[in-house]
Amino acid sequence: MQQGNSKFLNIKIFKKLNRLSPSTFHFIISSKISKRATERNRLKRLLKEWARVNSKNINPGYKILVILRPEANQLIPLTLKSIFLKALKNTKFSVYR
């Protein structure tokens, strides 16, 4: 397992047994970020879309778990996007091509 940490999110990366299958993303956004489910779901949709758009740059064979910290609630979406992509690039595994 590899971790990439930031002030606003944690990324945990696990190797899959089948290294040829595409990498999958999983997101955890707690109610500490927002009490409203609609706001949490919006953040999940944004993160999923950014992962989908950048999936061609992600090497196959990984499970990537993204955990948002409560501090991420104060960010605007474009800033969160750049932090998310930078955290993916800075992991020690060759996840990001």
C-alpha positions as a Markdown table, in Angstrom:
| # | Residue | x | y | z |
|---|---|---|---|---|
| 1 | Met | 0.0 | 0.0 | 0.0 |
| 2 | Gln | 1.2 | 3.5 | -0.9 |
| 3 | Gln | 0.0 | 6.7 | 0.5 |
| 4 | Gly | -0.1 | 10.2 | -0.8 |
| 5 | Asn | -1.0 | 12.9 | 1.7 |
| 6 | Ser | -2.0 | 16.5 | 1.4 |
| 7 | Lys | -3.6 | 19.0 | 3.8 |
| 8 | Phe | -6.9 | 18.4 | 2.0 |
| 9 | Leu | -7.0 | 14.8 | 1.0 |
| 10 | Asn | -5.3 | 11.4 | 1.5 |
| 11 | Ile | -4.7 | 8.9 | -1.3 |
| 12 | Lys | -4.1 | 5.2 | -0.6 |
| 13 | Ile | -3.1 | 3.0 | -3.4 |
| 14 | Phe | -3.4 | -0.8 | -3.4 |
| 15 | Lys | -2.1 | -3.2 | -6.1 |
| 16 | Lys | -4.6 | -5.4 | -7.7 |
| 17 | Leu | -4.0 | -9.1 | -8.2 |
| 18 | Asn | -4.8 | -8.7 | -11.9 |
| 19 | Arg | -2.3 | -6.1 | -13.1 |
| 20 | Leu | -3.9 | -5.9 | -16.5 |
| 21 | Ser | -7.3 | -4.7 | -15.3 |
| 22 | Pro | -8.0 | -0.9 | -15.3 |
| 23 | Ser | -7.3 | 1.0 | -12.1 |
| 24 | Thr | -10.4 | 1.8 | -10.1 |
| 25 | Phe | -11.1 | 4.8 | -7.9 |
| 26 | His | -13.1 | 4.9 | -4.6 |
| 27 | Phe | -14.0 | 8.0 | -2.7 |
| 28 | Ile | -14.7 | 8.6 | 0.9 |
| 29 | Ile | -16.3 | 12.0 | 1.9 |
| 30 | Ser | -17.4 | 12.1 | 5.5 |
| 31 | Ser | -20.2 | 14.1 | 7.0 |
| 32 | Lys | -17.6 | 16.3 | 8.7 |
| 33 | Ile | -17.1 | 18.0 | 5.3 |
| 34 | Ser | -20.7 | 18.8 | 4.9 |
| 35 | Lys | -23.9 | 17.7 | 6.7 |
| 36 | Arg | -25.8 | 17.9 | 3.4 |
| 37 | Ala | -25.6 | 14.8 | 1.3 |
| 38 | Thr | -26.1 | 16.8 | -1.8 |
| 39 | Glu | -22.9 | 18.7 | -1.3 |
| 40 | Arg | -21.0 | 15.5 | -0.5 |
| 41 | Asn | -22.4 | 13.8 | -3.6 |
| 42 | Arg | -21.4 | 16.8 | -5.7 |
| 43 | Leu | -17.8 | 16.5 | -4.5 |
| 44 | Lys | -17.9 | 12.8 | -5.3 |
| 45 | Arg | -19.2 | 13.5 | -8.8 |
| 46 | Leu | -16.5 | 16.1 | -9.5 |
| 47 | Leu | -13.7 | 13.7 | -8.3 |
| 48 | Lys | -15.1 | 10.8 | -10.3 |
| 49 | Glu | -15.2 | 13.0 | -13.4 |
| 50 | Trp | -11.6 | 14.2 | -12.9 |
| 51 | Ala | -10.5 | 10.6 | -12.4 |
| 52 | Arg | -12.4 | 9.5 | -15.6 |
| 53 | Val | -10.9 | 12.3 | -17.7 |
| 54 | Asn | -7.4 | 11.4 | -16.5 |
| 55 | Ser | -7.9 | 7.7 | -16.6 |
| 56 | Lys | -5.7 | 7.4 | -19.7 |
| 57 | Asn | -2.8 | 8.7 | -17.7 |
| 58 | Ile | -3.3 | 6.2 | -14.8 |
| 59 | Asn | -1.5 | 2.9 | -15.1 |
| 60 | Pro | -3.6 | -0.3 | -14.9 |
| 61 | Gly | -3.7 | -2.6 | -11.9 |
| 62 | Tyr | -4.4 | -0.3 | -8.9 |
| 63 | Lys | -7.2 | 0.4 | -6.5 |
| 64 | Ile | -7.0 | 4.1 | -5.6 |
| 65 | Leu | -8.8 | 5.2 | -2.5 |
| 66 | Val | -9.3 | 9.0 | -2.1 |
| 67 | Ile | -10.3 | 10.3 | 1.3 |
| 68 | Leu | -11.2 | 14.0 | 1.6 |
| 69 | Arg | -10.4 | 15.8 | 4.8 |
| 70 | Pro | -12.7 | 18.3 | 6.4 |
| 71 | Glu | -10.4 | 21.2 | 5.3 |
| 72 | Ala | -11.3 | 20.4 | 1.7 |
| 73 | Asn | -14.8 | 22.0 | 2.3 |
| 74 | Gln | -13.3 | 25.4 | 2.0 |
| 75 | Leu | -11.7 | 24.9 | -1.4 |
| 76 | Ile | -13.2 | 25.9 | -4.7 |
| 77 | Pro | -13.5 | 23.0 | -7.2 |
| 78 | Leu | -10.6 | 24.1 | -9.5 |
| 79 | Thr | -8.2 | 24.2 | -6.6 |
| 80 | Leu | -9.4 | 20.8 | -5.4 |
| 81 | Lys | -8.8 | 19.4 | -8.9 |
| 82 | Ser | -5.2 | 20.6 | -9.0 |
| 83 | Ile | -4.5 | 19.3 | -5.5 |
| 84 | Phe | -6.1 | 15.9 | -6.5 |
| 85 | Leu | -4.0 | 15.6 | -9.7 |
| 86 | Lys | -0.8 | 16.7 | -8.0 |
| 87 | Ala | -1.3 | 14.2 | -5.2 |
| 88 | Leu | -1.7 | 11.4 | -7.8 |
| 89 | Lys | 1.5 | 12.5 | -9.6 |
| 90 | Asn | 3.5 | 12.6 | -6.4 |
| 91 | Thr | 2.8 | 9.0 | -5.3 |
| 92 | Lys | 5.8 | 6.6 | -5.3 |
| 93 | Phe | 4.1 | 4.0 | -7.4 |
| 94 | Ser | 4.1 | 4.7 | -11.1 |
| 95 | Val | 0.3 | 5.3 | -11.0 |
| 96 | Tyr | 0.4 | 8.5 | -13.1 |
| 97 | Arg | 2.1 | 8.2 | -16.5 |
